[in-house]
Short mmCIF file of C-alpha atoms and ligand atoms in Angstrom, two decimals:
data_model
loop_
_atom_site.label_atom_id
_atom_site.label_comp_id
_atom_site.label_asym_id
_atom_site.label_seq_id
_atom_site.Cartn_x
_atom_site.Cartn_y
_atom_site.Cartn_z
CA MET S 49 -0.04 0.00 0.04
CA THR S 50 1.18 3.44 -0.77
CA THR S 51 2.03 5.98 2.21
CA GLN S 52 -1.53 7.39 1.86
CA SER S 53 -3.53 4.81 1.78
CA LEU S 54 -2.05 3.46 4.90
CA GLN S 55 -2.24 6.49 6.36
CA ASP S 56 -6.46 6.56 5.39
CA PHE S 57 -6.62 2.95 6.10
CA THR S 58 -5.19 4.09 9.83
CA GLN S 59 -7.71 6.82 10.58
CA CYS S 60 -10.85 4.78 9.66
CA ALA S 61 -9.36 2.00 11.42
CA ILE S 62 -8.95 4.67 14.49
CA ALA S 63 -12.28 5.97 14.20
CA ARG S 64 -13.98 3.18 14.31
CA ASP S 65 -12.34 2.50 17.24
CA LEU S 66 -13.32 5.65 18.89
CA ALA S 67 -16.81 5.23 18.29
CA HIS S 68 -17.26 1.98 18.65
CA CYS S 69 -14.56 0.47 20.87
CA TRP S 70 -14.37 -0.16 24.78
CA HIS S 71 -10.86 -1.28 25.97
CA PRO S 72 -9.66 -2.70 29.03
CA PHE S 73 -8.77 -1.20 32.48
CA THR S 74 -8.87 2.47 30.21
CA PRO S 75 -9.66 5.70 31.12
CA GLN S 76 -12.00 5.86 28.39
CA ALA S 77 -12.31 10.09 28.38
CA LEU S 78 -8.55 10.21 27.98
CA TRP S 79 -8.38 7.15 25.33
CA GLY S 80 -7.14 9.05 22.12
CA ARG S 81 -6.61 12.28 23.77
CA GLU S 82 -3.34 11.64 25.53
CA ALA S 83 -1.62 9.85 22.55
CA GLU S 84 -1.82 8.69 19.34
CA VAL S 85 -4.22 5.15 18.89
CA LEU S 86 -1.56 2.76 17.60
CA MET S 87 -3.21 0.03 15.30
CA LEU S 88 -0.80 -3.37 15.88
CA GLN S 89 -1.09 -4.90 12.78
CA SER S 90 1.87 -7.63 12.35
CA GLY S 91 4.55 -9.16 14.23
CA LYS S 92 7.68 -11.43 14.09
CA GLY S 93 9.77 -12.77 16.90
CA VAL S 94 10.22 -10.01 19.68
CA TRP S 95 9.08 -7.18 16.99
CA LEU S 96 5.70 -5.78 16.28
CA THR S 97 4.58 -3.60 13.59
CA ASP S 98 1.65 -0.99 13.31
CA SER S 99 -0.88 -0.23 10.62
CA LEU S 100 1.48 2.73 9.65
CA GLY S 101 4.47 0.26 9.42
CA ARG S 102 6.38 1.28 11.95
CA ARG S 103 8.49 -1.55 14.15
CA TYR S 104 8.81 -1.75 18.00
CA ILE S 105 10.13 -4.07 20.27
CA ASP S 106 7.24 -5.78 22.63
CA GLY S 107 8.56 -4.85 25.73
CA ASN S 108 5.82 -6.50 27.69
CA SER S 109 4.85 -9.79 25.68
CA SER S 110 1.78 -8.28 24.61
CA ILE S 111 -0.05 -8.06 28.00
CA TRP S 112 2.72 -10.81 29.46
CA VAL S 113 1.47 -13.61 27.13
CA ASN S 114 4.15 -14.09 24.40
CA ILE S 115 6.62 -16.42 25.14
CA HIS S 116 8.18 -17.78 21.94
CA GLY S 117 7.98 -14.63 19.51
CA HIS S 118 5.57 -13.66 16.84
CA GLY S 119 4.40 -15.62 13.98
CA HIS S 120 6.87 -18.46 14.95
CA PRO S 121 6.77 -20.97 12.11
CA HIS S 122 6.09 -24.04 14.60
CA ILE S 123 3.44 -22.54 16.40
CA VAL S 124 1.69 -20.97 13.80
CA GLN S 125 1.55 -24.33 11.24
CA ALA S 126 0.11 -26.15 14.39
CA ILE S 127 -2.83 -23.80 14.60
CA GLN S 128 -3.40 -24.12 10.72
CA ARG S 129 -2.91 -27.66 10.56
CA GLN S 130 -5.66 -27.72 12.94
CA ALA S 131 -8.07 -25.11 11.84
CA ALA S 132 -7.85 -26.80 8.76
CA THR S 133 -9.04 -30.18 10.23
CA ILE S 134 -11.51 -28.87 12.81
CA CYS S 135 -11.57 -25.61 14.76
CA HIS S 136 -13.64 -26.61 17.66
CA SER S 137 -15.88 -29.32 18.76
CA SER S 138 -17.56 -29.85 22.43
CA PHE S 139 -15.73 -31.27 25.42
CA LEU S 140 -18.91 -31.60 27.15
CA GLY S 141 -19.62 -34.89 26.24
CA PHE S 142 -16.80 -35.77 23.98
CA GLY S 143 -13.32 -35.70 24.13
CA HIS S 144 -10.44 -34.76 21.34
CA ALA S 145 -6.68 -36.40 21.15
CA LEU S 146 -5.44 -32.99 21.15
CA ALA S 147 -6.85 -32.29 24.70
CA SER S 148 -6.14 -35.65 26.24
CA GLU S 149 -2.28 -35.54 24.68
CA LEU S 150 -1.44 -31.53 26.53
CA ALA S 151 -3.27 -33.08 29.93
CA GLU S 152 -0.49 -35.50 30.10
CA LYS S 153 2.42 -33.69 28.59
CA LEU S 154 1.34 -30.78 31.46
CA THR S 155 0.82 -32.89 34.29
CA ARG S 156 4.49 -34.92 33.05
CA LEU S 157 5.96 -31.00 33.78
CA PHE S 158 6.02 -32.54 37.61
CA PRO S 159 6.86 -34.70 40.02
CA SER S 160 5.24 -37.92 39.00
CA GLY S 161 1.77 -38.43 40.69
CA LYS S 162 1.80 -35.28 42.35
CA LEU S 163 -0.65 -32.73 39.79
CA THR S 164 -2.47 -35.61 37.82
CA ARG S 165 -5.68 -33.89 36.65
CA VAL S 166 -6.41 -31.06 33.93
CA PHE S 167 -9.50 -28.82 33.66
CA PHE S 168 -9.30 -26.65 30.51
CA SER S 169 -10.77 -23.17 30.55
CA ASP S 170 -10.60 -19.85 28.69
CA ASP S 171 -8.30 -17.62 30.16
CA GLY S 172 -6.42 -17.25 33.78
CA SER S 173 -9.55 -15.92 35.77
CA THR S 174 -11.74 -18.63 34.59
CA ALA S 175 -9.01 -20.46 35.74
CA ILE S 176 -8.37 -19.07 39.11
CA GLU S 177 -12.21 -19.47 39.03
CA THR S 178 -12.00 -23.23 38.20
CA ALA S 179 -9.62 -23.44 41.53
CA LEU S 180 -11.57 -21.88 44.04
CA LYS S 181 -14.79 -23.25 42.67
CA MET S 182 -13.25 -27.05 43.05
CA ALA S 183 -11.49 -26.20 46.35
CA PHE S 184 -14.97 -25.00 47.93
CA GLN S 185 -16.72 -28.14 46.46
CA SER S 186 -14.05 -30.80 47.43
CA CYS S 187 -14.65 -29.81 51.06
CA SER S 188 -18.29 -29.32 50.88
CA GLN S 189 -18.32 -32.93 49.71
CA THR S 190 -15.49 -34.43 52.05
CA PRO S 191 -16.52 -35.23 55.64
CA GLY S 192 -14.76 -33.50 58.15
CA ARG S 193 -13.72 -30.49 55.49
CA GLU S 194 -17.62 -29.58 55.17
CA GLN S 195 -16.78 -25.80 57.11
CA ARG S 196 -14.13 -24.74 54.79
CA ARG S 197 -15.79 -21.98 53.03
CA HIS S 198 -12.98 -18.91 53.44
CA PHE S 199 -10.21 -18.37 51.34
CA ILE S 200 -6.88 -16.68 52.11
CA ALA S 201 -5.06 -14.38 49.90
CA PHE S 202 -2.33 -12.18 50.22
CA SER S 203 -2.11 -8.34 50.31
CA ASN S 204 -2.01 -6.33 46.83
CA CYS S 205 -2.26 -10.04 45.04
CA TYR S 206 -4.46 -10.36 41.66
CA HIS S 207 -5.84 -12.89 40.43
CA GLY S 208 -8.33 -11.63 37.13
CA ASP S 209 -11.58 -9.69 36.78
CA THR S 210 -14.44 -12.66 37.27
CA MET S 211 -16.47 -11.96 39.97
CA GLY S 212 -14.96 -15.13 41.82
CA ALA S 213 -11.44 -14.58 41.16
CA ALA S 214 -11.84 -10.44 41.79
CA SER S 215 -13.20 -11.06 44.99
CA LEU S 216 -9.60 -12.16 45.92
CA GLY S 217 -8.08 -9.18 44.56
CA GLY S 218 -5.92 -6.89 47.00
CA VAL S 219 -5.52 -4.02 44.62
CA SER S 220 -8.05 -1.30 46.18
CA THR S 221 -8.29 0.35 42.96
CA PHE S 222 -9.52 -2.22 41.14
CA PHE S 223 -11.54 -4.23 43.46
CA SER S 224 -12.71 -2.28 46.48
CA ARG S 225 -15.89 -0.98 44.67
CA PHE S 226 -16.96 -5.06 44.32
CA ARG S 227 -16.40 -5.87 48.08
CA GLY S 228 -18.94 -8.17 49.11
CA PHE S 229 -19.40 -9.79 45.65
CA GLY S 230 -18.12 -13.31 45.65
CA MET S 231 -15.80 -15.83 48.02
CA GLN S 232 -15.39 -15.07 51.19
CA VAL S 233 -11.68 -13.71 51.49
CA THR S 234 -9.57 -12.96 54.25
CA HIS S 235 -5.80 -11.13 52.78
CA VAL S 236 -2.78 -11.29 55.05
CA ARG S 237 0.31 -9.39 54.22
CA GLU S 238 3.21 -12.34 55.03
CA MET S 239 3.82 -15.43 56.96
CA ASP S 240 3.45 -14.06 60.26
CA GLU S 241 0.18 -12.25 59.64
CA LEU S 242 -1.22 -15.78 58.69
CA ARG S 243 0.69 -17.76 61.54
CA ALA S 244 -1.44 -15.30 63.74
CA LEU S 245 -4.64 -15.98 62.75
CA PRO S 246 -6.88 -18.10 65.35
CA THR S 247 -6.89 -22.01 64.55
CA ASP S 248 -10.78 -21.69 65.07
CA PHE S 249 -11.19 -19.70 61.88
CA THR S 250 -7.78 -21.37 59.80
CA ASP S 251 -9.93 -24.62 60.09
CA THR S 252 -13.12 -22.66 58.26
CA VAL S 253 -10.52 -22.19 55.31
CA ALA S 254 -10.61 -24.00 51.98
CA GLY S 255 -8.11 -22.28 50.17
CA ILE S 256 -4.73 -19.95 50.24
CA VAL S 257 -4.13 -18.43 47.12
CA ILE S 258 -0.64 -16.92 46.07
CA GLU S 259 1.37 -15.37 42.88
CA PRO S 260 4.67 -17.93 43.49
CA ILE S 261 7.64 -15.94 43.79
CA ILE S 262 6.51 -13.20 42.12
CA GLN S 263 3.17 -10.59 42.70
CA GLY S 264 2.96 -9.00 39.15
CA VAL S 265 0.39 -6.74 39.41
CA ASN S 266 1.74 -5.32 42.81
CA ARG S 267 4.52 -3.62 40.83
CA MET S 268 6.19 -6.78 39.94
CA THR S 269 7.30 -7.36 43.77
CA PRO S 270 9.35 -10.54 44.34
CA TRP S 271 8.64 -12.58 47.42
CA ARG S 272 11.36 -13.14 49.87
CA PRO S 273 13.15 -16.58 49.37
CA GLY S 274 11.77 -19.34 51.46
CA LEU S 275 8.41 -17.87 51.51
CA LEU S 276 6.57 -19.99 49.12
CA ARG S 277 8.00 -23.10 50.90
CA GLU S 278 6.89 -22.01 54.46
CA LEU S 279 3.19 -21.42 53.15
CA ARG S 280 3.21 -25.24 51.53
CA GLU S 281 4.26 -26.57 55.18
CA TYR S 282 1.96 -24.28 56.55
CA CYS S 283 -0.96 -25.59 53.87
CA THR S 284 -0.10 -29.11 54.80
CA GLN S 285 -0.19 -28.78 58.32
CA ARG S 286 -3.46 -27.13 58.43
CA GLY S 287 -5.28 -29.44 55.57
CA ILE S 288 -5.75 -25.85 53.55
CA PHE S 289 -5.29 -26.28 49.89
CA LEU S 290 -2.80 -24.18 48.04
CA ILE S 291 -3.45 -22.79 44.98
CA CYS S 292 -0.80 -21.23 42.76
CA ASP S 293 -1.66 -18.96 40.31
CA GLU S 294 1.36 -19.24 37.49
CA VAL S 295 -1.22 -17.36 34.98
CA MET S 296 1.97 -14.80 34.98
CA THR S 297 4.91 -17.04 36.12
CA GLY S 298 4.19 -19.78 34.08
CA PHE S 299 6.28 -21.23 30.88
CA GLY S 300 9.56 -20.07 31.43
CA ARG S 301 9.23 -16.20 32.72
CA THR S 302 10.84 -16.63 36.18
CA GLY S 303 13.65 -18.80 34.63
CA LYS S 304 12.21 -22.33 35.67
CA MET S 305 9.03 -23.82 33.54
CA PHE S 306 7.04 -23.11 37.06
CA ALA S 307 7.69 -20.49 39.43
CA CYS S 308 6.81 -23.04 42.47
CA MET S 309 9.72 -25.20 41.11
CA HIS S 310 12.09 -22.66 42.28
CA GLU S 311 11.57 -23.77 45.67
CA ASP S 312 10.29 -27.50 45.36
CA VAL S 313 6.98 -26.54 46.26
CA ILE S 314 3.68 -28.50 44.41
CA PRO S 315 0.75 -26.92 45.13
CA ASP S 316 -2.75 -28.25 44.99
CA PHE S 317 -4.03 -26.35 42.31
CA LEU S 318 -2.04 -24.92 39.69
CA CYS S 319 -3.72 -22.27 37.63
CA CYS S 320 -1.77 -21.20 34.14
CA ALA S 321 -2.79 -19.47 31.31
CA LYS S 322 -1.21 -16.37 29.33
CA GLY S 323 1.96 -18.56 28.18
CA LEU S 324 0.34 -21.61 27.90
CA THR S 325 0.13 -21.23 24.21
CA SER S 326 3.23 -19.15 23.97
CA GLY S 327 0.28 -16.11 23.95
CA TYR S 328 -1.47 -17.30 20.43
CA THR S 329 -5.02 -18.25 21.48
CA PRO S 330 -7.10 -17.48 24.71
CA MET S 331 -6.55 -21.05 26.92
CA ALA S 332 -6.07 -21.89 30.28
CA ALA S 333 -5.83 -24.98 32.90
CA CYS S 334 -6.20 -25.49 36.40
CA LEU S 335 -3.88 -28.61 36.96
CA THR S 336 -4.65 -30.59 40.29
CA THR S 337 -4.20 -33.59 42.36
CA GLU S 338 -5.61 -37.05 42.28
CA GLU S 339 -7.41 -36.63 45.92
CA VAL S 340 -8.97 -33.71 44.81
CA TYR S 341 -10.47 -34.65 41.61
CA ASN S 342 -11.28 -38.82 43.81
CA SER S 343 -13.50 -36.20 45.82
CA PHE S 344 -15.78 -35.36 43.31
CA LEU S 345 -16.37 -39.31 42.72
CA GLY S 346 -19.62 -40.97 43.92
CA ALA S 347 -23.06 -42.09 42.67
CA TYR S 348 -24.81 -39.90 40.39
CA SER S 349 -27.37 -39.16 42.90
CA GLU S 350 -24.64 -37.86 45.24
CA ASN S 351 -24.57 -35.11 43.05
CA LYS S 352 -20.75 -34.65 43.39
CA SER S 353 -19.83 -33.51 39.79
CA PHE S 354 -17.90 -30.75 39.05
CA TYR S 355 -20.71 -28.66 37.32
CA TYR S 356 -18.60 -25.93 35.61
CA GLY S 357 -17.53 -25.06 31.78
CA HIS S 358 -17.42 -23.01 28.89
CA SER S 359 -18.22 -23.01 25.67
CA PHE S 360 -14.90 -23.37 24.36
CA THR S 361 -13.49 -25.63 26.71
CA ALA S 362 -10.43 -27.53 25.52
CA HIS S 363 -10.29 -25.62 22.30
CA PRO S 364 -8.39 -27.61 19.87
CA LEU S 365 -6.73 -24.40 18.53
CA GLY S 366 -5.89 -23.65 21.47
CA CYS S 367 -4.87 -27.38 22.51
CA ALA S 368 -2.69 -27.04 19.27
CA ALA S 369 -0.81 -23.58 20.10
CA ALA S 370 0.18 -25.31 23.52
CA LEU S 371 1.62 -28.15 22.37
CA ALA S 372 3.17 -27.06 19.60
CA SER S 373 4.56 -24.14 22.31
CA LEU S 374 5.68 -27.08 24.37
CA GLU S 375 7.93 -28.88 21.55
CA VAL S 376 9.36 -25.01 20.81
CA PHE S 377 10.46 -25.42 24.72
CA GLU S 378 12.63 -28.74 24.02
CA GLN S 379 13.95 -27.94 20.10
CA GLU S 380 15.18 -24.38 21.62
CA HIS S 381 16.77 -25.17 24.82
CA VAL S 382 14.42 -22.36 25.43
CA LEU S 383 15.24 -22.58 29.64
CA GLU S 384 18.66 -23.69 29.20
CA ASN S 385 19.01 -20.13 27.00
CA LEU S 386 17.72 -17.94 29.69
CA PRO S 387 20.38 -17.54 32.48
CA PRO S 388 22.50 -15.33 30.36
CA LYS S 389 19.68 -13.29 29.24
CA ILE S 390 18.13 -13.33 33.06
CA ALA S 391 21.68 -12.12 34.32
CA LEU S 392 21.47 -8.93 31.13
CA LEU S 393 17.91 -7.87 32.07
CA HIS S 394 19.10 -7.40 35.55
CA GLN S 395 22.40 -5.98 34.87
CA LEU S 396 21.02 -3.26 32.44
CA ALA S 397 17.86 -2.47 35.06
CA THR S 398 20.54 -2.11 37.36
CA GLU S 399 22.16 0.19 35.19
CA LEU S 400 19.02 2.13 34.40
CA ARG S 401 18.63 2.94 38.27
CA THR S 402 22.22 4.34 38.25
CA ASN S 403 21.90 6.38 35.31
CA ASN S 404 18.52 7.65 34.97
CA PRO S 405 17.59 10.33 37.20
CA TYR S 406 13.81 9.59 37.64
CA VAL S 407 14.14 5.71 38.15
CA CYS S 408 14.13 5.22 42.05
CA ALA S 409 14.03 1.41 42.21
CA THR S 410 13.95 -1.45 40.09
CA ARG S 411 13.28 -5.07 40.73
CA THR S 412 13.59 -8.53 38.47
CA CYS S 413 13.03 -11.59 38.60
CA GLY S 414 13.50 -14.23 35.56
CA LEU S 415 13.11 -11.94 32.24
CA ILE S 416 11.05 -9.60 34.11
CA ALA S 417 11.59 -6.07 35.31
CA GLY S 418 9.48 -3.32 37.39
CA ILE S 419 10.97 -0.32 37.35
CA ASP S 420 9.98 2.64 39.16
CA ILE S 421 9.91 6.11 38.04
CA ALA S 422 9.61 8.85 40.59
CA HIS S 423 10.55 13.06 40.25
CA GLN S 424 14.17 13.59 40.43
CA ASP S 425 13.96 14.47 43.90
CA GLY S 426 12.53 10.85 44.79
CA THR S 427 8.88 12.44 45.48
CA PRO S 428 6.14 10.48 43.83
CA PHE S 429 4.43 12.12 40.50
CA HIS S 430 0.84 12.78 41.31
CA GLN S 431 -1.74 10.43 39.96
CA ASP S 432 -3.32 12.89 37.11
CA GLU S 433 0.14 12.80 35.67
CA ARG S 434 0.09 9.85 34.48
CA ALA S 435 3.60 9.42 34.36
CA GLY S 436 4.23 5.67 33.67
CA GLU S 437 1.82 6.09 30.60
CA GLN S 438 3.77 9.37 29.46
CA ALA S 439 7.07 7.58 29.16
CA CYS S 440 5.42 4.53 27.75
CA PHE S 441 3.78 7.07 24.97
CA ALA S 442 7.27 8.21 24.40
CA MET S 443 9.07 5.08 24.13
CA ARG S 444 7.11 4.86 20.91
CA ARG S 445 9.01 7.08 19.17
CA HIS S 446 11.82 4.76 20.32
CA GLY S 447 10.68 1.66 18.77
CA LEU S 448 9.60 0.31 21.78
CA LEU S 449 6.22 -0.76 23.42
CA THR S 450 5.24 -1.03 27.11
CA ARG S 451 2.71 -0.27 30.21
CA PRO S 452 2.88 0.50 33.51
CA VAL S 453 1.34 -1.37 36.09
CA THR S 454 0.00 0.54 39.02
CA HIS S 455 0.56 3.87 38.77
CA ASP S 456 4.35 4.40 38.43
CA THR S 457 6.02 1.27 37.77
CA ILE S 458 6.89 0.18 34.38
CA VAL S 459 7.29 -3.15 32.85
CA ALA S 460 10.44 -4.74 30.98
CA MET S 461 9.00 -8.37 29.98
CA PRO S 462 10.05 -9.17 26.72
CA PRO S 463 9.64 -12.95 24.81
CA LEU S 464 11.33 -15.01 25.95
CA CYS S 465 13.15 -15.55 22.78
CA ILE S 466 14.74 -12.20 23.09
CA ASN S 467 18.40 -11.76 21.87
CA GLU S 468 20.93 -9.89 23.78
CA GLU S 469 21.32 -7.11 21.24
CA GLU S 470 17.41 -6.58 21.48
CA LEU S 471 17.83 -6.15 25.08
CA HIS S 472 20.14 -3.41 24.70
CA LEU S 473 18.04 -1.69 22.15
CA LEU S 474 15.18 -2.04 24.88
CA PHE S 475 16.45 -0.24 27.67
CA ARG S 476 18.20 2.24 25.72
CA ALA S 477 14.54 2.73 24.43
CA MET S 478 13.56 2.06 27.84
CA ASP S 479 16.07 5.11 29.30
CA ALA S 480 15.34 7.05 26.28
CA GLY S 481 11.46 7.15 26.61
CA ILE S 482 11.66 7.81 30.49
CA ARG S 483 13.77 10.96 30.41
CA GLU S 484 11.95 12.68 27.23
CA GLY S 485 8.31 11.59 28.68
CA LEU S 486 9.22 12.71 32.23
CA ASP S 487 11.67 16.14 31.43
CA LYS S 488 7.99 17.60 30.45
CA LEU S 489 6.74 16.71 34.18
CA GLU S 490 9.39 17.75 35.76
CA LYS S 491 9.49 21.24 33.95
CA ARG S 492 5.80 22.14 34.61
CA PRO S 493 5.47 24.76 37.10
C1 LIG M 173 -3.15 -11.77 34.19
C2 LIG M 173 -3.47 -12.58 35.15
C3 LIG M 173 -4.66 -13.47 35.63
C4 LIG M 173 -5.81 -13.05 35.27
O1 LIG M 173 -5.72 -13.86 33.95
P1 LIG M 173 -6.77 -13.07 32.53
O2 LIG M 173 -6.44 -13.98 31.38
O3 LIG M 173 -6.48 -11.83 32.22
O4 LIG M 173 -8.10 -13.32 33.01
C5 LIG M 173 -4.37 -13.81 36.41
N1 LIG M 173 -3.45 -14.12 37.73
C6 LIG M 173 -2.75 -13.60 37.18
C7 LIG M 173 -0.85 -13.57 38.10
C8 LIG M 173 -2.45 -12.67 36.05
O5 LIG M 173 -1.18 -12.07 36.07
#
């Protein structure tokens, strides 16, 4: 297309968006006003191209989902092959070979006999809903456990946006107005607060939910080492299910296949989604134990079935993508190649903190970095200045796309296939964008 027709095409797409679309987690009053709306068109590896032909590094893995880069031929071909065979069949009343193969492969990622059962759903939130409902119902139909109806979650946690998952949420901006809906949830900050809870209360707890190793939405904050292992011991001693939300951390993001593997912890429920298909299609899985599974067995009239599911449960295109993604892990030795990239990301984030006057703290974990920004004197930006957004808008001019999480933390979380040169490019663009975007705010009277 000519430059003129690319511009016309883009203008038309933006006009339609402004007239009819509603974006997630977006103050729509500012949408299209603060910055130009980018229409993303295509992707290859860590690179995204917009409708005007401009290229950017995908600095947050297309909202934390992409693992092997865009347009990976092995995954694309698997989806194409499956699409030409059949796109969707029902998992309600029927099975299909891709889902059974994927279920077996997922369970084999863990020591044998631990997480033996897989319940598929569509996204992170529904994987969490699955775990909550399963934990709750399992207790309700297990003699001696019927009184376990509560959940415990951690302050500032994020587990998704459907009502049950949202009722766990600890970020008040998102969730406080919905309090009172969903599950009964008590929040704790750390193990000491958990241990201080009286036994007559903890005896009513079905499960404790945690984002293992690192909390994502809470400014990319890693847990202190050892906490997850202590939590596992605590749960085991008290007969409470441990539910690990690996929606963000799963599939290599923290340097191991799953974050709980850093502390040799196996939860009773493990939820994964985002990276399961390398981010190519919506797809999620909740893994659990044979013990939980067995509590749903019985005579039909006992009414112990798990009455839960969605139209697209175990979607064949998602299963094909997920299987192909697991193959890429092996073919390309993805986990084995991560340590030098993780070390470089940590080094570049540390250098950014030293050299950039607006960066006041950085945290990294695996191939994830949280970069905190503030005024040069260290005072926080006012919320309405949207400093994180302004910095990210400026990064676009330097060929980088990413987003802040909760106010003033900017995320660097590239696909695992990023190479060292691209990591350098990412951090150079990050540095330039932060300076440009925030110089404007700093100089304002
Ligand atoms: C993204 C995310 C979710 C929710 O997943 P969706 O696919 O957006 O529903 C849940 N937990 C964590 C830790 C996440 O990062």
